[in-house]
Short mmCIF file of C-alpha atoms and ligand atoms in Angstrom, two decimals:
data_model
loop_
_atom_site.label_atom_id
_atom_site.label_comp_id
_atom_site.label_asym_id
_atom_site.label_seq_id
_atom_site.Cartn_x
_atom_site.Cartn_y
_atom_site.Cartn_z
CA UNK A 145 0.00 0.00 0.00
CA UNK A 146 2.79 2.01 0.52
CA UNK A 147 3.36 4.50 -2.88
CA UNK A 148 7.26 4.84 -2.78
CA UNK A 149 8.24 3.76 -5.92
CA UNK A 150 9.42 5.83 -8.84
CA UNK A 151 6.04 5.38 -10.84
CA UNK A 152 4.54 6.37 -7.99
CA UNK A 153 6.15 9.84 -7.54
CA UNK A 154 5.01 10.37 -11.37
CA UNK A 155 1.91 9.29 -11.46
CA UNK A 156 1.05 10.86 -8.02
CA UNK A 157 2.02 14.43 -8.71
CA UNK A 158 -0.49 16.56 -9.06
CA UNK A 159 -3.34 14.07 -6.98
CA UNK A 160 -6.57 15.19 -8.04
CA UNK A 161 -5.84 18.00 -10.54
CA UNK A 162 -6.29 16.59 -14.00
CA UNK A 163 -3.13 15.83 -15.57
CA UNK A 164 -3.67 17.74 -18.30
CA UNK A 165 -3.91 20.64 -15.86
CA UNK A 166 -1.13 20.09 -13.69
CA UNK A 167 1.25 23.28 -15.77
CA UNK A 168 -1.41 25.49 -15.14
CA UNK A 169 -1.87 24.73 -11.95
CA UNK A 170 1.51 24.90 -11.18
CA UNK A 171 1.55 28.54 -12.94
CA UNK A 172 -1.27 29.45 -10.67
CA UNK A 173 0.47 28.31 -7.86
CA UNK A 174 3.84 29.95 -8.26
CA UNK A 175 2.11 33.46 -9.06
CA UNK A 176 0.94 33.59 -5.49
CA UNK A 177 4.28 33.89 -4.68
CA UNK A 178 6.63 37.19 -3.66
CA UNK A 179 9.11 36.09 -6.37
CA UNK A 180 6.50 35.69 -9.08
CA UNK A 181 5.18 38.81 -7.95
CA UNK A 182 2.33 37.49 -5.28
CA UNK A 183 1.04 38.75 -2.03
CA UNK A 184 0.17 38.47 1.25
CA UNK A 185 -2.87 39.36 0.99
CA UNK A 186 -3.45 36.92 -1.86
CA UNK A 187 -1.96 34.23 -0.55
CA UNK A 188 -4.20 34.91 2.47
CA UNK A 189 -7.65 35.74 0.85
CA UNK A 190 -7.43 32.28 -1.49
CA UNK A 191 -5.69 30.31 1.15
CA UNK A 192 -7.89 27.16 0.29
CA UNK A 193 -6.75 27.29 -3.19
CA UNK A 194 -3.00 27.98 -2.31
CA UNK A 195 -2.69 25.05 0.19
CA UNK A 196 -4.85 22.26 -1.62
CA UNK A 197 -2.99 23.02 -5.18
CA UNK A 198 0.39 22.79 -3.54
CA UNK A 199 -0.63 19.43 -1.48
CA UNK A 200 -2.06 17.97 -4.80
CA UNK A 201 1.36 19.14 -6.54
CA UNK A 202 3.62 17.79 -3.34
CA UNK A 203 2.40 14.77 -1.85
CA UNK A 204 3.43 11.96 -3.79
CA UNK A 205 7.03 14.05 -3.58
CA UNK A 206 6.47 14.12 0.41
CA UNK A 207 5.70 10.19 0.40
CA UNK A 208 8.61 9.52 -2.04
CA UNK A 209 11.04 11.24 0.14
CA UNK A 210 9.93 11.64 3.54
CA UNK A 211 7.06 8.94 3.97
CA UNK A 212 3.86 8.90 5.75
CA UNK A 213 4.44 11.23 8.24
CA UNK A 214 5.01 14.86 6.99
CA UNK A 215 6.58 16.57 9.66
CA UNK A 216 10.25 17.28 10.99
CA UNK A 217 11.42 16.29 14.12
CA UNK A 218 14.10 16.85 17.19
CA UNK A 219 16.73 14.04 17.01
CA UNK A 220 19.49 12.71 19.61
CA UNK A 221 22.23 10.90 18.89
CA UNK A 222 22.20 7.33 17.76
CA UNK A 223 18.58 7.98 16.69
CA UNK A 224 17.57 7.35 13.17
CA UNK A 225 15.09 9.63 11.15
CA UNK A 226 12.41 7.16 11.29
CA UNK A 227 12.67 6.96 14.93
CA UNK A 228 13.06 10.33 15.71
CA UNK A 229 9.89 11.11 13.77
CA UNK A 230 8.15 8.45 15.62
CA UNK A 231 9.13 9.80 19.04
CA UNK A 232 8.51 13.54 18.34
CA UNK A 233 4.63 12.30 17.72
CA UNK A 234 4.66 9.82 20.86
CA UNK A 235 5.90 12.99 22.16
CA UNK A 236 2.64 14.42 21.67
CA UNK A 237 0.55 11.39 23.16
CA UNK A 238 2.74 11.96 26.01
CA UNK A 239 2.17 15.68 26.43
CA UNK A 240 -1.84 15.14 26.05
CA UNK A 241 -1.85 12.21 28.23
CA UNK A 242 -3.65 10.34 25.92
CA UNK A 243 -5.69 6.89 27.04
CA UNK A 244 -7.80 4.55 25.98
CA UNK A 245 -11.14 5.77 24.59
CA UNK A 246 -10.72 9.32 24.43
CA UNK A 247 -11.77 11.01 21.00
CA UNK A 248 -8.71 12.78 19.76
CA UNK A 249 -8.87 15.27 16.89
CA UNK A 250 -6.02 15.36 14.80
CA UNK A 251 -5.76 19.13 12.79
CA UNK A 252 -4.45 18.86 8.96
CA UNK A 253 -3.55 15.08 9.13
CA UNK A 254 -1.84 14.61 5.85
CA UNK A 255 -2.31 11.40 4.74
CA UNK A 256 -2.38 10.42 8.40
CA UNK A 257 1.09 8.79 9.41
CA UNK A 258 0.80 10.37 13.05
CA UNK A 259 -2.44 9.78 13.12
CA UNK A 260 -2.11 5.70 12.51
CA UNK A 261 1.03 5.81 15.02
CA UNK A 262 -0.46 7.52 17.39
CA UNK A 263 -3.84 5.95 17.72
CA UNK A 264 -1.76 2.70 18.16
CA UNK A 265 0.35 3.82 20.53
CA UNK A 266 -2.37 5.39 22.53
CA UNK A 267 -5.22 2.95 21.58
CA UNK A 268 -7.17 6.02 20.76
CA UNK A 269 -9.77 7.14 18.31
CA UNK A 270 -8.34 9.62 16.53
CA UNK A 271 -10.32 11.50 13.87
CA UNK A 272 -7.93 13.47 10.91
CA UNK A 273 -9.22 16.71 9.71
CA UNK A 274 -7.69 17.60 6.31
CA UNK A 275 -9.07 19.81 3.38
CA UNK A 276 -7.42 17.97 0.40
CA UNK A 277 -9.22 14.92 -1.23
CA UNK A 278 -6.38 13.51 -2.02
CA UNK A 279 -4.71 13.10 1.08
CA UNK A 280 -7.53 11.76 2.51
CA UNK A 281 -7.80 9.34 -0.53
CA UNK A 282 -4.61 7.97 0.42
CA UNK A 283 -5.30 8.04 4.06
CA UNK A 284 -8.35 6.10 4.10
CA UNK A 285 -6.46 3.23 2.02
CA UNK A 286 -2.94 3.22 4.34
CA UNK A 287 -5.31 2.78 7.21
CA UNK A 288 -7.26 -0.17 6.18
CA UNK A 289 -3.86 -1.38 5.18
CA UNK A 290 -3.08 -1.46 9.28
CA UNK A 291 -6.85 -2.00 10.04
CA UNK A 292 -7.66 1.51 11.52
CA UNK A 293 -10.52 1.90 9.53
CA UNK A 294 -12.92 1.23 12.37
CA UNK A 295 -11.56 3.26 15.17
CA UNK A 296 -10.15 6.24 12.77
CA UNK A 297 -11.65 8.24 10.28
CA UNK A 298 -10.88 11.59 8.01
CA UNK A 299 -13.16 14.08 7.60
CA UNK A 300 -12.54 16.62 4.69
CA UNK A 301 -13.11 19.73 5.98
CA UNK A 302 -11.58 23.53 6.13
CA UNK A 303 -9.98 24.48 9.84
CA UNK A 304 -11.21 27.36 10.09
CA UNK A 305 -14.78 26.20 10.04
CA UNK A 306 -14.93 22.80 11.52
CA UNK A 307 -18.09 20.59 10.57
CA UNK A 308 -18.09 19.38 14.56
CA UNK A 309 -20.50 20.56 17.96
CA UNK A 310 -18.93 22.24 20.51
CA UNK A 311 -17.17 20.25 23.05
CA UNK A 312 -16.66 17.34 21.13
CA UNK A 313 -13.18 16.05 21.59
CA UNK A 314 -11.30 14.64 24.64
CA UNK A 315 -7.78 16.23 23.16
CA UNK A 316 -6.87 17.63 19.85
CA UNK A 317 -3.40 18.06 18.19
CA UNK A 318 -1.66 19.70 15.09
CA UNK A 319 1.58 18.64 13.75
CA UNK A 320 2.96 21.61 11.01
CA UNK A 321 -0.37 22.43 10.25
CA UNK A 322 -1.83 25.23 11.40
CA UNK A 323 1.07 27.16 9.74
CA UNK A 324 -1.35 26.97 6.54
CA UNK A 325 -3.88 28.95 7.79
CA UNK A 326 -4.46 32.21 7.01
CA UNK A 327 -4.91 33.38 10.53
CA UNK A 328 -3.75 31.89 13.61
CA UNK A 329 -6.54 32.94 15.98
CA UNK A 330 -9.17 32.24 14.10
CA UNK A 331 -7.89 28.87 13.47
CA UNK A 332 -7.42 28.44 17.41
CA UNK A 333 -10.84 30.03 18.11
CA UNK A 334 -12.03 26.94 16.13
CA UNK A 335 -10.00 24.22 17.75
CA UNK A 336 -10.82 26.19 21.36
CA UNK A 337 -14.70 25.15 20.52
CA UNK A 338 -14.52 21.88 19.55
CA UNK A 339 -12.41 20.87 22.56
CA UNK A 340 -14.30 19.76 25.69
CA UNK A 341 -13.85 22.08 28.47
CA UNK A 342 -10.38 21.30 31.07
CA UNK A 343 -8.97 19.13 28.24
CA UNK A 344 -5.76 20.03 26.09
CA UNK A 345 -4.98 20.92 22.88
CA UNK A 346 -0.49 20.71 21.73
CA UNK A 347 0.90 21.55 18.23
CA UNK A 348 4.17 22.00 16.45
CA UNK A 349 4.21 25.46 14.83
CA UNK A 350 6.66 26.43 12.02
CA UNK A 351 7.43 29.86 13.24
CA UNK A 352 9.65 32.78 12.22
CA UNK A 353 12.18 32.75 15.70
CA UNK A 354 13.04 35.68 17.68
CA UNK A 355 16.34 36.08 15.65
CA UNK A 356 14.62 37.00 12.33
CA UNK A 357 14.75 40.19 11.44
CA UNK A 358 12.05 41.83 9.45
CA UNK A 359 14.13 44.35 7.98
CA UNK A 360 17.36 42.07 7.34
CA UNK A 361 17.10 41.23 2.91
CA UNK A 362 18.61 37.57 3.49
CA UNK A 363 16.09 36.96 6.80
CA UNK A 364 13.08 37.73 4.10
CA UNK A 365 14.65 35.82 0.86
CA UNK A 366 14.70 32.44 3.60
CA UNK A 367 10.97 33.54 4.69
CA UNK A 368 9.90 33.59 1.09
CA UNK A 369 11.62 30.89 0.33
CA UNK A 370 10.00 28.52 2.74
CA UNK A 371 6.60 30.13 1.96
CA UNK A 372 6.78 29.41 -1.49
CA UNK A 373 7.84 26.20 -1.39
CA UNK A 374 5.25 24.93 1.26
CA UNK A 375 1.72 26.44 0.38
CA UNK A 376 2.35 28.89 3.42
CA UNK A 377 -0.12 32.50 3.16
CA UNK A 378 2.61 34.11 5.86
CA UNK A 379 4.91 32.78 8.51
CA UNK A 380 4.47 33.79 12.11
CA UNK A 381 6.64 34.91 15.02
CA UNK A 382 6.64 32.21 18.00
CA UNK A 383 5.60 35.45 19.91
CA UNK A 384 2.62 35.95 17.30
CA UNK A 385 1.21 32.65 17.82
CA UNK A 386 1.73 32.26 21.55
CA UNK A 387 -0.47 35.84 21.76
CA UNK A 388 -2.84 34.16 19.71
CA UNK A 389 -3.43 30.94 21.43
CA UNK A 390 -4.10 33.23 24.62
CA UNK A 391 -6.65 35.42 22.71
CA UNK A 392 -8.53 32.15 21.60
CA UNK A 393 -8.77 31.74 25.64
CA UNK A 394 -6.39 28.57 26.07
CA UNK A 395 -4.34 28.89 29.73
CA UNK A 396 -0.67 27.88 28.32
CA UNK A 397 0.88 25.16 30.38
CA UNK A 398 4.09 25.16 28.39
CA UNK A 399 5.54 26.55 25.28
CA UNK A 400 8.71 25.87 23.89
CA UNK A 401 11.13 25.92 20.50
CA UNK A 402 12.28 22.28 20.82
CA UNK A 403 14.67 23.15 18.11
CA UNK A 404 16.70 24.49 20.50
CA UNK A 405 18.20 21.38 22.48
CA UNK A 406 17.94 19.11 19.78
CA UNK A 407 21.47 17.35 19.30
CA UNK A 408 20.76 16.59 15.83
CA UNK A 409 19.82 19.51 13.65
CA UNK A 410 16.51 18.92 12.78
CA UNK A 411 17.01 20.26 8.90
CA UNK A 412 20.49 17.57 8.61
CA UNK A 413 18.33 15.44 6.30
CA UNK A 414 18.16 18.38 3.74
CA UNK A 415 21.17 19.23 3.95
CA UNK A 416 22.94 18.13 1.01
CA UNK A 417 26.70 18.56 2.32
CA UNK A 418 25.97 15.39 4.12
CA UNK A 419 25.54 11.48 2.92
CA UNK A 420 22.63 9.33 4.75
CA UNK A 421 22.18 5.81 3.53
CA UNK A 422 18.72 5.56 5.53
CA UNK A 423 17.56 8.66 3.89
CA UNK A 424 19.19 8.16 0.25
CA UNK A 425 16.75 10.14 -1.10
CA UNK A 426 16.76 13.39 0.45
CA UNK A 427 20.84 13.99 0.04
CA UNK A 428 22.51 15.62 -3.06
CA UNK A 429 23.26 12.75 -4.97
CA UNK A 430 19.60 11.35 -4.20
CA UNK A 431 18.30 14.87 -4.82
CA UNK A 432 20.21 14.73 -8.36
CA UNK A 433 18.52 11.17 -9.55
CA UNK A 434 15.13 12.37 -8.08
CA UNK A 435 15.40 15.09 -10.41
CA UNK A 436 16.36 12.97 -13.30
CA UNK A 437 14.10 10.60 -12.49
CA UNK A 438 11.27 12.97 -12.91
CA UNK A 439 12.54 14.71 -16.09
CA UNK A 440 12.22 11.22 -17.61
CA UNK A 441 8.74 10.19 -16.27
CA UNK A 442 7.72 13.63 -17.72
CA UNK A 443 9.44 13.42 -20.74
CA UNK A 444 8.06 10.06 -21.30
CA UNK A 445 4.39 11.13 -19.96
CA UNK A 446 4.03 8.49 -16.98
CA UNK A 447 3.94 12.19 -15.21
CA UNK A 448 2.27 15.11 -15.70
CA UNK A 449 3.50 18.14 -17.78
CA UNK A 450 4.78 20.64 -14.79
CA UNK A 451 6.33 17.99 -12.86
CA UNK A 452 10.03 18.99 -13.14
CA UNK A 453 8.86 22.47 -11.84
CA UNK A 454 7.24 20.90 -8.44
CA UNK A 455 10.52 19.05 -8.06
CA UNK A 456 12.43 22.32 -8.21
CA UNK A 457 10.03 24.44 -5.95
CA UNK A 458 10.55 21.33 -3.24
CA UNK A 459 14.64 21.93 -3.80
CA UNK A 460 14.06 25.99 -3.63
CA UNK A 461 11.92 25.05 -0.20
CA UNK A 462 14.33 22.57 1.22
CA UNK A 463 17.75 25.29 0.70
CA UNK A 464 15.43 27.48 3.07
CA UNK A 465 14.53 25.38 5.41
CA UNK A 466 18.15 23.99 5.90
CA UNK A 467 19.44 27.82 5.75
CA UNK A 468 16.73 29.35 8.12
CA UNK A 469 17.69 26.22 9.91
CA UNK A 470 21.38 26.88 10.41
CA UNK A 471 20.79 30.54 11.14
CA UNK A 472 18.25 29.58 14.09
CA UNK A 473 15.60 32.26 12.38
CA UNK A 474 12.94 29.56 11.41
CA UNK A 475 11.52 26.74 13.48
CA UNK A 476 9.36 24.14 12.71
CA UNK A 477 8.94 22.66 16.12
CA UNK A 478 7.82 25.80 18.36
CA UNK A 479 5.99 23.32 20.91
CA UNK A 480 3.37 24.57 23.17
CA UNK A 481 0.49 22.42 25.84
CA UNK A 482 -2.15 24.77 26.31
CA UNK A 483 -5.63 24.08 27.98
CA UNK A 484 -9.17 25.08 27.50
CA UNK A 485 -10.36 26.29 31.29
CA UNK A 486 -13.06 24.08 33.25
CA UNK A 487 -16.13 25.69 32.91
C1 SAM B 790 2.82 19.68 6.42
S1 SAM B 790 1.28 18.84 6.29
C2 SAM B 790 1.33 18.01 7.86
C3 SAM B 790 0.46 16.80 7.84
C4 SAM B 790 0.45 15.96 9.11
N1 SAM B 790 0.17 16.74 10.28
C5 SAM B 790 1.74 15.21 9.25
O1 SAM B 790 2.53 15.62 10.11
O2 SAM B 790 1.96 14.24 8.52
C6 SAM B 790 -0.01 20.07 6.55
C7 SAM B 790 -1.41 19.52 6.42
O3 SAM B 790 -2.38 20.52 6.77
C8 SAM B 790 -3.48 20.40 5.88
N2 SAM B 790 -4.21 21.70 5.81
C9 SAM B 790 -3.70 22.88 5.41
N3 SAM B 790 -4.65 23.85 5.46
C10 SAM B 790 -5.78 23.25 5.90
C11 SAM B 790 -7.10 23.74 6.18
N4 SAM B 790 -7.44 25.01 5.97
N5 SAM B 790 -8.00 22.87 6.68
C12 SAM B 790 -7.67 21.57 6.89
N6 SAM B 790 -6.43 21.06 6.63
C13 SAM B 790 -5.51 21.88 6.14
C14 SAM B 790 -2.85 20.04 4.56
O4 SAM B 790 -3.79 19.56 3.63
C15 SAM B 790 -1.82 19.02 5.03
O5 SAM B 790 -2.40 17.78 5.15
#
């Protein structure tokens, strides 16, 4: 069930967009973008169309080279990047004291790698909320592969205006997710109702750190960079979204860039100075047959038209992530446990 092979990445790009439409779509994307002369405020005002054409463009990219869970992670020594990932979203389970039974509400699930791992690893019921078809397409099918179906479902369904009663959920969670919307307290305000009063919502942020500097030229190209190259309408402060998740009304229990202390860089397996057998894929020389690999397939048509282009807007977004990386001005693990108050 797994979709990591090399026909795979072809004949997954673009998910649900026609094939025949993939170049314009990709067109459409890029123009929301500073260096093709986007906006904000664009970016912001269509932020449904922005984030579900670049997941239809990215995922089968994302399963090729990353697999099923789409998120970074802090890393120690010894520790591989499966098993870091792994840990950063037992981390999570941890940190929401997840148990048997509760209803857990997982916020822009991907195709729903933490959302399988966790819901084993909790025995939980963990409902993904995602807006692209796609991903849930290929989330439904990886978890009747592991026999999830039952206890997990996806609904498809916008953040910022959740399809669910008030007070529904025992505990709620969003790995690099919320970044996507276009404004963090309305999407907070949203995940503040659904939760059941004295119960906990955690997330990983990506966050602009408090060494960027708005007015520093290289700061901004790394900013756009990373917006660009991952459907993003704007990237916050850490201070901007800790003010916002204590204007939705959450009491903060503890916040934290967990960047900081990691002992493994959490960007090394982009970096392309260095040479990973376990992640072949994601270093240079990997990086270089990916790309060939995809010229073919397109050149061939077992992928889309516009294909080559995704590929190279993934390579633009991975040199700044590892650069905002290295300069500690971009995180994508600001952590924070906050709680809704008893009533
Ligand atoms: C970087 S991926 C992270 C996925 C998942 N949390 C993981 O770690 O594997 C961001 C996810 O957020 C979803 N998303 C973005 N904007 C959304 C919105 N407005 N409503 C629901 N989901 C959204 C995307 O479709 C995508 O699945």
């Amino acid at each position: 069930m797994s979709r990591t092979g090399a026909l795979d990445l072809g004949s997954g790009v673009g998910g649900k967009i026609e094939k025949k439409d993939v170049q314009s779509a990709v067109e459409q994307y890029e123009k929301y973008h500073a260096c093709y002369g986007g906006n904000e405020e664009t970016r912001k005002n269509n932020y449904s169309d922005l984030v579900n054409k670049y997941y239809d463009l990215a995922t089968s990219f994302y399963e090729y080279g990353w697999g099923e869970s789409f998120h970074f992670a802090d890393r120690w020594n010894g520790e591989s990047l499966r098993e870091s990932i792994k840990r950063h979203e037992h981390f999570l389970a941890l940190q929401l004291g997840l148990k048997r039974g509760m209803k857990v509400l997982d916020v822009g699930c991907g195709i729903g790698g933490p959302l399988r791992e966790i819901a084993r690893f909790s025995s939980t019921s963990i409902t993904g909320l995602n807006n692209n078809e796609y991903q849930i397409g290929r989330g439904e099918e990886l978890n009747r592969s592991v026999g999830l179906e039952r206890s997990c479902n996806f609904v498809k369904a916008d953040f910022m205006k959740m399809p669910f009663d008030e007070d529904t959920f025992d505990a709620i969670y969003a790995i690099e997710a919320t970044c996507h919307a276009p404004d963090a307290l309305g999407c907070y305000k949203e995940i503040y109702r659904v939760l059941k009063p004295g119960q906990h919502f955690a997330a990983y942020e990506w966050c602009m750190t408090e060494s960027f500097d708005p007015n520093n030229e290289n700061h901004q190209k790394i900013k756009a960079e990373i917006e660009l190259g991952n459907g993003l309408p704007e990237i916050r402060t850490t201070a901007q979204c800790l003010d916002a998740v204590k204007k939705a009304g959450f009491e903060v229990i503890w916040e934290k860039d967990l960047a900081v202390d990691s002992p493994v860089p959490w960007y090394l397996p982009l970096d392309t100075s260095r040479f990973s057998l376990s992640s072949f894929r994601l270093t240079a020389v990997g990086r270089f047959l990916t790309r060939s690999l995809v010229k073919t397939l397109e050149a061939v048509g077992l992928a889309p038209a516009g294909s080559q282009r995704v590929s190279s807007f993934l390579e633009k977004a991975a040199e700044g992530l590892v650069e905002g990386g290295r300069k500690e001005v971009f995180t994508p693990m600001y952590f924070f446990l906050v709680q809704k108050p008893r009533q």
